[in-house]
Every structure is written in structure tokens, then in C-alpha cells.
Coordinates of C-alpha atoms in Angstrom, one line a residue:
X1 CA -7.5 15.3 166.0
X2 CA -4.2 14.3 167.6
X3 CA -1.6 17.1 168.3
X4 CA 1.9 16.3 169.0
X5 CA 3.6 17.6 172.0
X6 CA 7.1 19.2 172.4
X7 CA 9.1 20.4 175.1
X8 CA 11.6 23.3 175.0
X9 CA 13.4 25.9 177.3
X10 CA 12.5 29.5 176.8
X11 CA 15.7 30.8 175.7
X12 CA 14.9 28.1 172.5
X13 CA 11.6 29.5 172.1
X14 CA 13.2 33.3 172.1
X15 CA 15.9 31.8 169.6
X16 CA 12.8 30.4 167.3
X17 CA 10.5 34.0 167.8
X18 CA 13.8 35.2 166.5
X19 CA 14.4 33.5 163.9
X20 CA 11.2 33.4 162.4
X21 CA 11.4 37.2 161.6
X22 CA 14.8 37.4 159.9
X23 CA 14.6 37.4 156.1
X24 CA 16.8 35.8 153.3
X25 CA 19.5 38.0 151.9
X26 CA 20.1 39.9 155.0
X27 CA 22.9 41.0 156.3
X28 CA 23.1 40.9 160.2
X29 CA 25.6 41.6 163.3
X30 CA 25.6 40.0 167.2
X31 CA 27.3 41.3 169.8
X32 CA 29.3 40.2 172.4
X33 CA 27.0 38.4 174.9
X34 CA 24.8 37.0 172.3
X35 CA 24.1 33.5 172.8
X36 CA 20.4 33.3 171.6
X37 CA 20.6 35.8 168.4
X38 CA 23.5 33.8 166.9
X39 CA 21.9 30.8 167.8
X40 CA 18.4 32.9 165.8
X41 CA 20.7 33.3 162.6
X42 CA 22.1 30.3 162.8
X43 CA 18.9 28.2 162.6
X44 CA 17.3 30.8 160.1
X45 CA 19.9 29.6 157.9
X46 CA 18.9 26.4 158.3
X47 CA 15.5 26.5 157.7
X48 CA 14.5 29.3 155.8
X49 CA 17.5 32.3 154.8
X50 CA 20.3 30.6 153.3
X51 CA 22.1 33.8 152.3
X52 CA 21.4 35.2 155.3
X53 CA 24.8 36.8 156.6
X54 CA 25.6 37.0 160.3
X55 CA 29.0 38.8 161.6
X56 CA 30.2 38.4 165.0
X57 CA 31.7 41.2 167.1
X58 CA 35.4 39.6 166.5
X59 CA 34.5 39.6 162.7
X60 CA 34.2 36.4 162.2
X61 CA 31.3 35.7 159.0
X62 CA 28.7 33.4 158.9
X63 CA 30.1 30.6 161.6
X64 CA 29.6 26.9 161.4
X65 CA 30.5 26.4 164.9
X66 CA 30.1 22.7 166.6
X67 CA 28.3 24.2 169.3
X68 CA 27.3 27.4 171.3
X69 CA 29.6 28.4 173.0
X70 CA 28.8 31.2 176.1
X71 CA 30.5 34.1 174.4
X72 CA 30.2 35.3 170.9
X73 CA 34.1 36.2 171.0
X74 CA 35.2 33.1 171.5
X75 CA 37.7 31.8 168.4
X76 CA 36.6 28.5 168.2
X77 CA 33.5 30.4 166.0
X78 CA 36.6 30.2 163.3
X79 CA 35.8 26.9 162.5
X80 CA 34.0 27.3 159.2
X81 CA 33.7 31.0 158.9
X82 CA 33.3 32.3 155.3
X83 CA 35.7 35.4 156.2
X84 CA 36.9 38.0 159.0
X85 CA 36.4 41.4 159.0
X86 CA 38.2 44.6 160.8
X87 CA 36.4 45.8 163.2
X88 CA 36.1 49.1 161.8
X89 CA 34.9 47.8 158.4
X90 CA 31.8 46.5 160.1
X91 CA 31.0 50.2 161.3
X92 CA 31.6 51.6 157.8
X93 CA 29.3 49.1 156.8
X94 CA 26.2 50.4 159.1
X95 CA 26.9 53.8 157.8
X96 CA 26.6 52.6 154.2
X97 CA 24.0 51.0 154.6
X98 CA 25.0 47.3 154.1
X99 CA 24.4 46.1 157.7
X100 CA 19.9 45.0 158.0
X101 CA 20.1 44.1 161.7
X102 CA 21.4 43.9 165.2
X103 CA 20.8 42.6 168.8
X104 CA 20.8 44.4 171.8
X105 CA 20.6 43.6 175.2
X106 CA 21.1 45.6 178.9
X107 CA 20.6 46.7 182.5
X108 CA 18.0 48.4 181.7
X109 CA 15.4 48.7 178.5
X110 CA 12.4 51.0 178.6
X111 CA 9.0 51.2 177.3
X112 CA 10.6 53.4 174.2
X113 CA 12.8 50.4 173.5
X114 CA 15.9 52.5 174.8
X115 CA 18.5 50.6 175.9
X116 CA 21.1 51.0 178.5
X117 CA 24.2 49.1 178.9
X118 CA 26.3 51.5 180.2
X119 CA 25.5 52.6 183.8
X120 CA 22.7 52.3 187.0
X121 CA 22.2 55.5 188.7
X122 CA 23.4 59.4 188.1
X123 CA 26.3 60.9 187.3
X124 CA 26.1 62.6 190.9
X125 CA 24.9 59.6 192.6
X126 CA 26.3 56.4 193.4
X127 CA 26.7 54.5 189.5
X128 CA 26.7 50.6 188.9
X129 CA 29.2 50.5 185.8
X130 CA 27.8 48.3 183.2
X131 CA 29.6 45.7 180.6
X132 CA 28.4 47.8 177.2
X133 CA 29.6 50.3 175.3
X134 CA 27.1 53.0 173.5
X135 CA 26.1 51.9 170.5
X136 CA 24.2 54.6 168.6
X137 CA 25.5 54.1 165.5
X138 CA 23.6 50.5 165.1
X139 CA 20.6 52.0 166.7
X140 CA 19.7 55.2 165.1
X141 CA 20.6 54.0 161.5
X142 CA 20.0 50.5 160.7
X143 CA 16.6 49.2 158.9
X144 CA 15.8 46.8 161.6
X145 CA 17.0 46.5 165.9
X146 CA 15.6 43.4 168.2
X147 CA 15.9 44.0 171.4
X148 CA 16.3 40.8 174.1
X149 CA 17.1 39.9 177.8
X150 CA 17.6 37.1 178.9
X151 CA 15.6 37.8 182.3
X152 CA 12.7 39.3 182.6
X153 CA 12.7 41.9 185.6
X154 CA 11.4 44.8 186.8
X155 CA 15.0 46.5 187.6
X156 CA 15.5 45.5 183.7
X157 CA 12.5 46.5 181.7
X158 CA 11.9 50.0 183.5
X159 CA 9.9 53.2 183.0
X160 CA 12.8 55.2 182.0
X161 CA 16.5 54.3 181.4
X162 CA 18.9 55.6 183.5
X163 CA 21.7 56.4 180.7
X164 CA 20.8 55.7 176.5
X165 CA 23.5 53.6 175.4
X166 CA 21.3 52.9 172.1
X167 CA 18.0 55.1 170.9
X168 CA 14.6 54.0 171.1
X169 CA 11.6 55.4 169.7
X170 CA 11.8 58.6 171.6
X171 CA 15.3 59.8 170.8
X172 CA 17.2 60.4 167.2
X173 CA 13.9 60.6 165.7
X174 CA 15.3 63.9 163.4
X175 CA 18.3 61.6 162.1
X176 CA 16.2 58.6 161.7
X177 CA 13.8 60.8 159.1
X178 CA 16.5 63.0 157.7
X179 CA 19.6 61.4 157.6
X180 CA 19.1 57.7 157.9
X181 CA 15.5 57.4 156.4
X182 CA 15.6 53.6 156.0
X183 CA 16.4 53.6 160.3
X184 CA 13.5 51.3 161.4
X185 CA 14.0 51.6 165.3
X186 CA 13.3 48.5 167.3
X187 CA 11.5 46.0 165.8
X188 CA 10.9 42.8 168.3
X189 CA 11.8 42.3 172.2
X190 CA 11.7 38.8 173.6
X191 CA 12.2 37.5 176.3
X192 CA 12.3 34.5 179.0
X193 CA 8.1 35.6 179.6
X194 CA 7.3 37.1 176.3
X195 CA 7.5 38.5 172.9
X196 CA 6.8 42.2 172.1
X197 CA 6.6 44.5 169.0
X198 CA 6.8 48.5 169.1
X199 CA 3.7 50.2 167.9
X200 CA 3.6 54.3 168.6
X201 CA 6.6 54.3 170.1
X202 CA 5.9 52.0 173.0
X203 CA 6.4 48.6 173.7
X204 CA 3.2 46.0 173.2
X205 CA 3.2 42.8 174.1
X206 CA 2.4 40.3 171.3
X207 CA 2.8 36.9 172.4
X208 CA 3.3 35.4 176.0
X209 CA 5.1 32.1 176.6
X210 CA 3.2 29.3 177.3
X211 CA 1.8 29.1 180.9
X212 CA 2.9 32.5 181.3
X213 CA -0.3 35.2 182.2
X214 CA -0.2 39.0 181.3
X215 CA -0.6 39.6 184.8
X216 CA 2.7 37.6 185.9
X217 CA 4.3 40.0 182.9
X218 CA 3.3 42.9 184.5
X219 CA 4.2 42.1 187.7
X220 CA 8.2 42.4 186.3
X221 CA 7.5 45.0 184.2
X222 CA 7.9 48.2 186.0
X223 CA 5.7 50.4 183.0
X224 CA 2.4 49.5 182.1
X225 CA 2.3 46.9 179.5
X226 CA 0.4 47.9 176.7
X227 CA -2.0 45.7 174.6
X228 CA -3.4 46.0 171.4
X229 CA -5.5 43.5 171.0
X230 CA -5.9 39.5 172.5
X231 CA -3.1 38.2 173.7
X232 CA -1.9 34.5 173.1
X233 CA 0.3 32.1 173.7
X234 CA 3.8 32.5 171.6
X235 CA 3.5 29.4 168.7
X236 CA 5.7 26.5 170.1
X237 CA 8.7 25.7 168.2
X238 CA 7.8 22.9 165.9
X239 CA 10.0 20.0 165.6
X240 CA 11.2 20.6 162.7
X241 CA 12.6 24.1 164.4
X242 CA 13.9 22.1 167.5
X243 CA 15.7 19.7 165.7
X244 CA 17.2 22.2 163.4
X245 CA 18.2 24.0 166.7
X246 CA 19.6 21.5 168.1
X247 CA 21.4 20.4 166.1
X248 CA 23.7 23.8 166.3
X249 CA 23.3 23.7 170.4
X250 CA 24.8 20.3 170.5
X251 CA 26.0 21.0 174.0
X252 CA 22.3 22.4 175.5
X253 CA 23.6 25.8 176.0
X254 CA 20.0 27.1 176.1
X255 CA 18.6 24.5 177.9
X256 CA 21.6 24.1 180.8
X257 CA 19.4 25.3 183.8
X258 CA 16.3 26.3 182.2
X259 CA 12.9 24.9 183.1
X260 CA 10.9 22.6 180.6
X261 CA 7.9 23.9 178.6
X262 CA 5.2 21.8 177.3
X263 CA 3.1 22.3 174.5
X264 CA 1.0 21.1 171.7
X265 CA 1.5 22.0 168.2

């Protein structure tokens, strides 16, 4: 039986893990240094959500951009965009419950899927000041949170973060129950090396990218990496999904320095 053969980066395949877990009908937000989860939306429009609805930091909704461009605030994501928003009508959104998803990314994420984008060190100490903001409002309430970087690094995916700039598993568990019962925590991490889901509390690698072993994960993973059962190689994105993609990265943004992967379908 012949199998055909593709080749991608992986910051494509992350964009296509993505993807393949956001729904029709939802309603979505990217932040500022986003490149892969818009390009996620994007091609889950595309191929399987249609009224999927994604809103960039600047408000911009549901772009149709000729390219990627290497920030999500950039206003040439005006060309085609269904409508702006304030920025403060997208946080009364989140708290009303209209808002499915978001992305986040850091220095630092944990095993707990905490996420710190804020500072490196203590407060007494010497402190590496970080690009993020907090973002606990997105975290603790929203049905759904994926989690991505897009290195994969001990310094990144650590034991413990150093500051919580957004909630994991282990913090905000009482307003997740109480007040925000339909708050679903982290749902997904991917990255350059592989794909993870939450189960418990703790991060468990699902998937790894092709030629990629568990033990070359672990050894830039500074927890142990937890398994639940056989792990495989992520699915390659089929051409379908790479042309799709593509066709919105018309300038390569995701491949621009990235090694090839081969695979077989």
C-alpha cells in the first residue's frame, strides 16, 4: 500500500494539533505574540469551523489577512476583518461568558499548566522583567486555555513558575467550581517537540513530533514528564491541511528558519 509523503516545519504541525481541536461556533481570542494560534483559527476556518470567531488583541474580528505577519497587532490584520472591538468589550465578554478560548505562552510554564509571563526570579532577588501582563481573568474563567511555546526548554517548561501570571490546575480551583463553573483550565500544550493534554492536574504528554523520542523531551523538560499510556508520533498534517495552511502563510512565516520534517500519511 503506497503512502504519500509530506514535509512540514514544526511550528505548521503545532498550528494543525491546534487546529484540529477548535470547534465550530466558537468564539476565540489571540494575544499579542501569537503567530501559530491565529494561524490555528485561521485554517480551522478553512477546513472545518466556518463560524468560528477569532479576535485579536487590537480588536480586530475574524481577519482575512494576505499573510502572517510576526505580530498579532500589526493593522495590516484590518484587511477583511468583519469588525473591531474596544478593548475592554473583549474582557466584559470573558466575564459573560461569550469568549470559548485563548492562547497563552511565557518564560516559564509548569507541570500545573501555570503560566508566567511576567518576571524570572524573586521579588528580593535579581528579576528578568518579562513582555506579559497577568492575565487571570482568561485563565481562571474561560471554558477552554491552550497553552504553547514556541521552544521547547528546560528554563521554559519548569517545575514551578517563578510568578503566575495565568492559573493552572493548582491555583483558582475555588472560583473555577464556584464562580465560573464552566472554567475548564488548560486544555492542550504544544510545542516545537510535542503535544500535551492535562489529566489530574499535571501535564501528560500525548503525542511527540516525528523523529522526536520521549527521552529527548525529557531532557528539556525540567519536571518529570508524565505518561499515560503509549506514546506516538503526532499525525502529520495532511495535504489537504498544508495546503489550506499555506495558503494563509503565503510568506512562510512558520517555516522561515525551521528544519524540515518528513512523514508518511
Amino acid at each position: 500500500m503506497m503512502t504519500e509523503a509530506v514535509t512540514f516545519t514544526a511550528w505548521e504541525l503545532m498550528a494543525v494539533e491546534l487546529a484540529r481541536d477548535l470547534r465550530d461556533g466558537e468564539v476565540g481570542r489571540v494575544g499579542a505574540a501569537c503567530q501559530v494560534p491565529l494561524a490555528a483559527c485561521l485554517l480551522a476556518q478553512r477546513l472545518h469551523a466556518p463560524s468560528l470567531t477569532v479576535i485579536l488583541p487590537n480588536g480586530y474580528v475574524n481577519p482575512k489577512p494576505l499573510a502572517l505577519y510576526s505580530s498579532t497587532l500589526d493593522h495590516r490584520y484590518a484587511e477583511g476583518s468583519e469588525a473591531m472591538l474596544d478593548f475592554f468589550d473583549i474582557f466584559i465578554e470573558a466575564e459573560q461568558g461569550s469568549i470559548d478560548f485563548f492562547f497563552y505562552s511565557g518564560l516559564q510554564i509548569d507541570k500545573h499548566g501555570n503560566v508566567n509571563s511576567t518576571r524570572i526570579g524573586s521579588s528580593s532577588g535579581h528579576l528578568t522583567r518579562g513582555p506579559g501582563l497577568p492575565q487571570v481573568s482568561f485563565a481562571s474563567t474561560l471554558p477552554k486555555v491552550y497553552l504553547f511555546s514556541m521552544k521547547h526548554e528546560r528554563r521554559c517548561f519548569v517545575d514551578r513558575v517563578d510568578y503566575v501570571s495565568a492559573p493552572g490546575f493548582d491555583h483558582f480551583t475555588k472560583s473555577r467550581t464556584r464562580r465560573y463553573p464552566a472554567a475548564g483550565g488548560p486544555r492542550l500544550c504544544v510545542t516545537p517537540l510535542a503535544t500535551f493534554t492535562f489529566h489530574d492536574g499535571l501535564m501528560t504528554l500525548r503525542s511527540t513530533t516525528p523523529g522526536v523520542t520521549v527521552a529527548a523531551i525529557q531532557e528539556r523538560t525540567a519536571f518529570p514528564v508524565t505518561r499515560r499510556e503509549p506514546v506516538s508520533d503526532a499525525q502529520p498534517p495532511s495535504t489537504a491541511e498544508l495546503d489550506a495552511l499555506r495558503s494563509i502563510d503565503t510568506t512562510g512565516l512558520l517555516r522561515e528558519g525551521q528544519p524540515l520534517i518528513s512523514a508518511r500519511l
